[in-house]
Coordinates of C-alpha atoms and ligand atoms in Angstrom, one line a residue:
M1 CA -96.2 52.9 40.5
N2 CA -95.2 53.0 36.9
E3 CA -98.6 54.4 35.8
I4 CA -98.2 57.7 34.0
I5 CA -100.4 60.2 32.2
L6 CA -99.9 60.7 28.4
M7 CA -101.2 64.0 27.0
K8 CA -101.7 65.0 23.4
L9 CA -101.2 68.7 22.8
G10 CA -103.7 71.0 21.2
E11 CA -103.6 73.6 18.5
L12 CA -99.9 74.4 18.5
V13 CA -99.3 73.3 15.0
L14 CA -101.8 75.8 13.6
K15 CA -100.8 79.3 14.7
G16 CA -97.6 81.0 14.4
L17 CA -97.2 80.1 18.0
N18 CA -93.8 79.0 18.9
R19 CA -93.8 75.4 19.8
R20 CA -91.2 75.7 22.5
S21 CA -93.0 78.5 24.3
F22 CA -96.3 76.6 24.1
E23 CA -94.8 73.5 25.6
D24 CA -92.9 75.4 28.3
K25 CA -96.1 77.2 29.3
L26 CA -98.0 74.0 29.3
I27 CA -95.4 72.3 31.4
S28 CA -95.2 75.0 34.0
N29 CA -99.0 75.2 34.2
A30 CA -99.2 71.4 34.6
M31 CA -96.5 71.5 37.3
R32 CA -98.5 74.1 39.3
R33 CA -101.7 72.1 39.0
L34 CA -100.0 68.9 40.1
R35 CA -98.3 70.3 43.2
P36 CA -101.2 69.4 45.6
H37 CA -101.1 65.8 44.3
G38 CA -97.5 64.9 45.0
A39 CA -94.1 65.2 43.2
F40 CA -94.3 64.7 39.5
R41 CA -92.0 65.0 36.5
V42 CA -93.5 66.6 33.4
Y43 CA -91.7 66.5 30.1
S44 CA -92.5 66.4 26.4
K45 CA -91.1 64.0 23.9
Q46 CA -92.1 63.0 20.4
S47 CA -95.1 65.5 20.6
T48 CA -96.6 63.9 23.7
M49 CA -96.5 65.2 27.2
Y50 CA -95.7 62.8 30.0
V51 CA -96.8 63.2 33.6
E52 CA -94.8 60.8 35.7
P53 CA -95.1 60.4 39.4
R54 CA -91.8 60.4 41.2
D55 CA -92.9 58.1 44.0
D56 CA -95.7 56.0 45.3
S57 CA -97.2 58.7 47.5
C58 CA -98.5 60.6 44.4
D59 CA -102.2 60.8 44.1
M60 CA -102.8 59.7 40.5
D61 CA -106.6 60.2 40.6
G62 CA -106.1 63.8 41.7
A63 CA -103.5 64.4 39.1
W64 CA -105.7 62.9 36.4
E65 CA -108.6 65.2 37.3
A66 CA -106.3 68.2 37.3
M67 CA -104.9 67.3 33.9
K68 CA -108.4 66.9 32.4
K69 CA -108.9 70.7 33.2
L70 CA -105.6 71.8 31.7
F71 CA -106.1 74.1 28.7
G72 CA -103.8 73.2 25.8
V73 CA -104.4 69.4 26.1
V74 CA -106.7 67.8 23.5
G75 CA -106.6 64.2 24.7
L76 CA -105.2 62.3 27.6
S77 CA -104.8 58.7 28.8
R78 CA -103.6 57.0 31.8
A79 CA -101.0 54.5 30.7
R80 CA -98.8 51.8 32.2
A81 CA -95.2 51.7 31.2
C82 CA -93.5 48.4 30.6
G83 CA -90.5 46.9 28.8
K84 CA -90.3 46.9 25.0
D85 CA -91.1 43.2 24.7
K86 CA -94.2 41.6 23.2
H87 CA -94.8 39.3 26.2
E88 CA -94.5 42.1 28.7
M89 CA -96.9 44.3 26.7
L90 CA -99.4 41.5 26.6
E91 CA -99.2 40.8 30.3
T92 CA -99.5 44.5 31.0
A93 CA -102.6 44.8 28.8
K94 CA -104.1 41.8 30.6
T95 CA -103.7 43.1 34.1
Y96 CA -103.8 46.9 33.6
L97 CA -106.8 46.9 31.4
C98 CA -108.5 43.8 33.0
D99 CA -111.6 45.7 34.1
Q100 CA -112.2 47.4 30.8
L101 CA -111.5 44.1 28.9
M102 CA -114.1 42.3 31.1
A103 CA -116.7 45.1 30.6
A104 CA -116.3 45.4 26.8
R105 CA -118.0 43.2 24.3
S106 CA -115.8 44.0 21.3
F107 CA -112.2 45.3 21.0
K108 CA -109.3 45.9 18.8
V109 CA -105.6 46.4 19.4
E110 CA -103.7 49.4 17.9
A111 CA -100.0 49.4 17.9
K112 CA -97.6 52.3 17.2
R113 CA -93.9 52.1 16.9
A114 CA -91.7 55.1 17.2
D115 CA -88.7 52.9 17.9
K116 CA -88.0 51.5 14.4
S117 CA -85.5 49.0 15.8
F118 CA -88.3 47.1 17.5
P119 CA -88.3 43.6 15.9
M120 CA -92.0 43.5 14.9
T121 CA -94.0 45.8 12.7
S122 CA -97.0 47.6 14.3
I123 CA -99.3 45.2 12.6
Q124 CA -97.5 42.1 13.7
L125 CA -97.5 43.4 17.3
A126 CA -101.2 44.3 17.2
Q127 CA -102.0 40.9 15.8
Y128 CA -100.0 39.0 18.3
V129 CA -101.4 40.9 21.4
G130 CA -104.9 40.9 19.9
G131 CA -104.9 37.1 19.3
E132 CA -103.6 36.4 22.9
L133 CA -106.1 38.8 24.4
H134 CA -108.9 37.1 22.5
D135 CA -107.8 33.7 24.0
A136 CA -107.6 35.2 27.5
F137 CA -111.0 37.0 27.3
P138 CA -113.1 34.7 25.1
H139 CA -116.3 36.8 25.5
L140 CA -114.7 39.5 23.3
T141 CA -115.2 39.8 19.6
A142 CA -112.8 41.6 17.4
D143 CA -114.2 44.7 15.8
M144 CA -111.9 46.8 13.7
H145 CA -114.4 49.6 13.1
H146 CA -116.5 50.3 16.2
P147 CA -115.0 48.5 19.1
D148 CA -116.1 49.2 22.7
L149 CA -112.5 49.2 23.7
T150 CA -109.3 49.9 21.8
V151 CA -106.1 48.6 23.5
H152 CA -103.3 51.0 22.5
L153 CA -99.7 49.8 22.5
E154 CA -97.0 52.4 21.9
V155 CA -93.4 51.4 21.5
R156 CA -91.3 54.5 22.2
D157 CA -87.5 55.0 22.3
Y158 CA -87.1 54.3 26.0
A159 CA -90.2 52.3 27.0
A160 CA -93.5 50.8 25.9
F161 CA -96.9 52.1 27.0
V162 CA -100.3 50.3 27.3
H163 CA -103.5 52.3 27.6
A164 CA -107.2 52.4 26.7
D165 CA -108.8 55.0 24.6
P166 CA -107.7 58.6 25.4
E167 CA -110.3 60.9 26.9
P168 CA -111.0 64.3 25.6
G169 CA -108.9 67.0 27.2
A170 CA -109.9 70.6 28.0
G171 CA -108.8 71.9 24.6
G172 CA -107.8 75.5 24.1
L173 CA -104.4 77.0 24.6
P174 CA -102.2 77.1 27.7
V175 CA -103.3 79.9 30.1
G176 CA -100.9 82.8 29.9
I177 CA -99.6 82.3 26.4
G178 CA -101.9 85.0 25.0
G179 CA -101.3 87.6 27.7
R180 CA -103.7 88.9 30.4
A181 CA -107.2 90.3 30.6
V182 CA -109.4 91.8 33.3
S183 CA -112.7 90.0 33.7
L184 CA -115.8 91.6 35.2
L185 CA -117.1 88.9 37.5
S186 CA -120.6 89.3 38.9
G187 CA -122.4 86.7 40.9
G188 CA -124.5 85.6 37.9
I189 CA -124.3 82.7 35.4
D190 CA -122.8 84.4 32.5
S191 CA -119.6 86.1 33.7
P192 CA -117.9 82.9 35.1
V193 CA -118.6 81.2 31.8
A194 CA -117.3 84.2 29.8
S195 CA -114.1 84.1 32.0
W196 CA -113.6 80.4 31.4
M197 CA -114.0 80.8 27.7
I198 CA -111.4 83.5 27.5
A199 CA -109.0 81.6 29.8
K200 CA -109.4 78.7 27.4
R201 CA -108.0 80.8 24.6
G202 CA -104.7 81.1 26.6
I203 CA -105.4 84.3 28.5
A204 CA -104.5 84.7 32.2
L205 CA -107.2 86.6 34.1
E206 CA -107.6 89.1 36.9
M207 CA -111.1 89.4 38.2
V208 CA -112.9 92.6 39.1
H209 CA -116.0 92.6 41.2
F210 CA -118.1 95.7 42.0
Y211 CA -119.5 95.5 45.5
S212 CA -122.3 97.6 46.8
Y213 CA -122.2 97.1 50.6
P214 CA -124.6 97.4 52.4
Y215 CA -127.0 97.2 49.6
T216 CA -125.6 93.8 48.8
S217 CA -124.6 91.4 51.6
P218 CA -121.2 90.0 52.5
E219 CA -122.6 86.6 51.3
A220 CA -123.0 88.1 47.8
K221 CA -119.2 88.9 47.9
D222 CA -118.4 85.4 49.3
K223 CA -120.4 83.9 46.4
V224 CA -118.3 85.8 43.9
I225 CA -115.1 84.6 45.6
E226 CA -116.5 81.1 45.5
L227 CA -117.2 81.4 41.8
A228 CA -113.6 82.5 41.2
R229 CA -112.4 79.5 43.3
L230 CA -114.5 77.2 41.2
I231 CA -112.8 78.2 38.0
T232 CA -109.2 78.1 39.3
P233 CA -108.8 74.4 38.2
W234 CA -108.9 75.8 34.7
C235 CA -107.7 79.4 35.0
G236 CA -105.1 78.9 37.7
K237 CA -104.9 81.0 40.9
L238 CA -106.8 84.3 40.6
T239 CA -106.9 87.7 42.2
V240 CA -110.3 89.2 42.7
H241 CA -110.2 93.0 42.9
V242 CA -113.2 93.9 44.9
V243 CA -114.2 97.5 44.1
P244 CA -116.4 99.5 46.6
F245 CA -119.1 100.7 44.3
T246 CA -121.8 102.1 46.7
K247 CA -120.6 105.7 46.6
I248 CA -120.8 105.8 42.8
Q249 CA -124.2 104.3 42.7
E250 CA -125.5 106.7 45.4
E251 CA -124.0 109.7 43.5
L252 CA -125.7 108.5 40.3
R253 CA -129.0 108.1 42.0
R254 CA -128.7 111.5 43.6
A255 CA -127.5 113.5 40.5
C256 CA -128.6 111.7 37.4
P257 CA -131.8 110.7 35.6
E258 CA -133.0 107.3 36.8
E259 CA -133.7 106.0 33.3
L260 CA -130.0 106.2 32.4
F261 CA -128.8 104.7 35.6
T262 CA -127.8 101.3 34.2
L263 CA -125.8 102.8 31.3
L264 CA -124.0 105.3 33.6
M265 CA -123.2 102.6 36.1
R266 CA -121.7 100.4 33.4
R267 CA -119.6 103.2 32.1
F268 CA -118.1 103.6 35.6
M269 CA -117.5 99.9 35.8
M270 CA -115.5 100.1 32.5
R271 CA -113.5 103.1 33.7
I272 CA -112.5 101.4 36.9
A273 CA -111.8 98.1 35.1
L274 CA -109.5 100.0 32.8
R275 CA -107.5 101.3 35.8
V276 CA -107.1 97.8 37.1
A277 CA -106.1 96.6 33.6
D278 CA -103.5 99.3 33.5
R279 CA -102.1 98.2 36.9
V280 CA -101.9 94.5 36.0
K281 CA -100.8 95.1 32.4
A282 CA -103.9 93.6 30.9
G283 CA -104.8 93.9 27.2
A284 CA -108.5 93.5 27.3
I285 CA -111.7 93.6 29.4
V286 CA -114.0 90.6 29.5
T287 CA -117.7 90.7 30.3
G288 CA -120.6 88.2 30.3
E289 CA -122.9 90.3 28.2
S290 CA -125.1 88.5 25.7
L291 CA -127.1 90.4 23.0
G292 CA -130.7 91.0 23.9
Q293 CA -130.6 88.9 27.0
V294 CA -131.7 91.9 29.2
A295 CA -132.8 95.3 28.2
S296 CA -129.4 96.9 28.8
Q297 CA -127.6 94.4 26.6
T298 CA -128.1 96.0 23.2
M299 CA -125.6 97.1 20.6
E300 CA -126.3 100.7 21.5
A301 CA -125.5 100.0 25.2
M302 CA -122.3 98.2 24.2
R303 CA -121.3 101.2 22.1
L304 CA -121.8 103.6 25.0
T305 CA -120.0 101.4 27.5
G306 CA -117.2 100.7 25.1
A307 CA -116.8 104.4 24.4
V308 CA -115.1 105.0 27.7
C309 CA -112.7 102.2 27.3
D310 CA -109.8 102.1 24.9
L311 CA -109.1 98.4 25.4
P312 CA -111.0 95.7 23.4
V313 CA -114.0 94.5 25.3
L314 CA -114.3 90.7 24.9
R315 CA -117.8 89.3 25.2
P316 CA -117.4 85.6 24.4
V317 CA -121.1 84.8 25.2
V318 CA -122.5 87.6 23.1
G319 CA -124.1 85.3 20.6
M320 CA -125.1 82.5 22.8
D321 CA -128.6 81.6 24.1
K322 CA -129.1 81.3 27.8
E323 CA -129.4 77.5 27.5
E324 CA -126.0 77.3 25.9
I325 CA -124.4 79.4 28.6
V326 CA -126.1 77.3 31.3
R327 CA -124.8 74.1 29.7
I328 CA -121.2 75.4 30.0
A329 CA -121.9 76.6 33.5
R330 CA -123.0 73.1 34.5
K331 CA -120.0 71.5 32.8
I332 CA -117.5 73.8 34.6
G333 CA -119.3 73.5 37.9
T334 CA -120.3 77.1 38.5
F335 CA -124.1 76.9 37.8
E336 CA -125.2 75.8 41.3
T337 CA -123.3 78.6 43.0
S338 CA -124.4 81.2 40.4
I339 CA -128.1 80.6 41.1
L340 CA -127.8 81.1 44.8
P341 CA -130.1 84.0 45.6
Y342 CA -127.9 86.9 46.6
E343 CA -128.5 90.3 45.2
D344 CA -126.1 91.7 42.7
C345 CA -125.3 95.5 42.7
C346 CA -127.1 95.8 39.3
T347 CA -130.3 94.3 40.5
V348 CA -130.5 96.5 43.6
F349 CA -130.4 99.8 41.6
T350 CA -132.4 98.7 38.6
P351 CA -134.4 101.7 37.2
R352 CA -138.1 101.2 36.8
H353 CA -138.1 102.4 33.2
P354 CA -134.5 102.0 31.7
R355 CA -133.9 104.1 28.6
L356 CA -132.6 101.9 25.9
R357 CA -131.8 104.5 23.3
P358 CA -130.5 107.7 24.9
L359 CA -130.4 110.7 22.6
P360 CA -127.0 111.8 21.3
G361 CA -125.0 113.6 24.0
E362 CA -127.6 112.7 26.7
I363 CA -125.2 110.4 28.6
E364 CA -122.3 112.8 28.5
E365 CA -124.7 115.6 29.7
A366 CA -125.9 113.4 32.6
E367 CA -122.3 112.7 33.6
A368 CA -121.2 116.4 33.4
V369 CA -122.5 117.0 36.9
L370 CA -120.2 114.4 38.3
D371 CA -116.6 114.5 39.2
I372 CA -115.8 111.4 37.3
D373 CA -112.1 111.2 38.0
A374 CA -112.5 111.7 41.7
L375 CA -115.2 109.0 41.9
V376 CA -113.1 106.6 39.9
Q377 CA -110.0 107.4 41.9
E378 CA -111.8 106.9 45.2
A379 CA -113.3 103.5 44.2
Y380 CA -109.9 102.5 42.8
D381 CA -108.1 103.4 46.1
G382 CA -110.6 101.4 48.0
I383 CA -110.0 98.1 46.2
E384 CA -109.6 95.1 48.3
R385 CA -107.5 92.4 46.6
I386 CA -108.4 88.8 47.5
Q387 CA -106.1 86.0 46.4
V388 CA -108.0 82.9 45.4
N389 CA -105.8 79.9 45.4
M390 CA -106.2 76.9 43.2
S391 CA -109.1 74.7 44.3
E392 CA -108.1 71.0 44.5
A393 CA -111.6 69.9 43.6
Ligands
ATP1 P1 -124.1 87.7 34.8 O1 -124.9 86.5 34.7 O2 -122.7 87.5 34.4 O3 -124.3 88.4 36.1 P2 -126.2 89.3 33.7 O4 -126.9 88.5 32.6 O5 -126.7 89.4 35.0 O6 -124.7 88.7 33.7 P3 -125.7 92.1 33.7 O7 -126.1 92.2 35.1 O8 -126.3 93.0 32.6 O9 -126.0 90.7 33.0 O10 -124.2 92.2 33.6 C1 -123.5 92.1 32.4 C2 -122.0 91.9 32.7 O11 -121.5 93.0 33.4 C3 -121.7 90.7 33.6 O12 -121.7 89.5 32.8 C4 -120.4 91.0 34.2 O13 -119.4 90.8 33.3 C5 -120.5 92.6 34.4 N1 -121.1 92.9 35.7 C6 -122.3 93.1 36.1 N2 -122.4 93.3 37.4 C7 -121.1 93.2 37.9 C8 -120.5 93.3 39.2 N3 -121.3 93.6 40.3 N4 -119.2 93.2 39.3 C9 -118.5 92.9 38.2 N5 -119.0 92.7 37.0 C10 -120.3 92.9 36.8
MG2 MG1 -125.7 89.7 36.8

């Protein structure tokens, strides 16, 4: 049962970020992610975070997977605690890392000593354990530069720990430390990736989805909810604000030039997102736009959609190629769901000949025939809020 998880914290040293609040946020985020896996204690000491099961019923594999997705952690290892005694550390290394020692061809031992009263130096301890392990696993060669396996021994104030090489953590900053943003989540590949990238920078998210029933099916909505669920292991639990968008689209189709439809629609999305941002006290809007990816994603279009929005619009994938975005989508597990073939509201109403460079004033003129405030208000009043709880996957 005395297996624990050791986590190395990320960027906190760099920014003016207050260390205490970084650690507090990380600990509370970790606690929430661990809840489905049993009762754990989480604390930080000597710039390492410890995740310690309180009893044998804890699911350590589940906890490990959850901690690998925790933003703010740069590296993590599963470790076995033992007494601060060279024999005990050796025995622990032999049994706890047996499989890895058998599988490796070369190894080295690295010892660290925070407890300066420990009777050996780090080098003496590493040499002792290394020598004994070599005798016990004679197939191994010692390699100080590129070993297959490094056996880590850490002598801390209150215990010693034995572990193999740390694995890379999720990186980034603890979610919530940078405030909140509203993310426009469609059913496509880009917006879940964009959301994930902003959450990684420590921003808590609220999702907004524009839903065009009956032009798009309930399955299209379910798909978006599923995408939100898939990113909860990183972002934490999410609310998806589902905005009824059909009325606005029908109004635009009835009253405005078809070539401007996409731009006009995007401006309405921004206005409504802004209302949601106001309600949830968000400081920015996030989209999955990427320059030049489709005809409507130009600087000019971004200027015209940004013009109705006085919050910063964050577009983290703006300079990325599709392949780069797809690579992240695969890594975070949203890709397979994103490519399910349900129509998005944008594809249903796509104009045949979209205008990429409207003349000055043309957009405003097209909108002049609409009661913008009433349309925004009605859509806003019709919002359905769906709470998406943390996925345990
Ligand atoms: P995605 O892959 O994210 O769907 P896309 O390449 O299909 O993006 P667009 O359809 O032009 O691009 O949409 C650009 C961005 O606008 C999306 O990334 C998303 O942030 C937002 N958006 C588009 N449609 C919707 C929608 N129905 N609900 C919420 N946001 C949307
Ligand atoms: Mg799309």
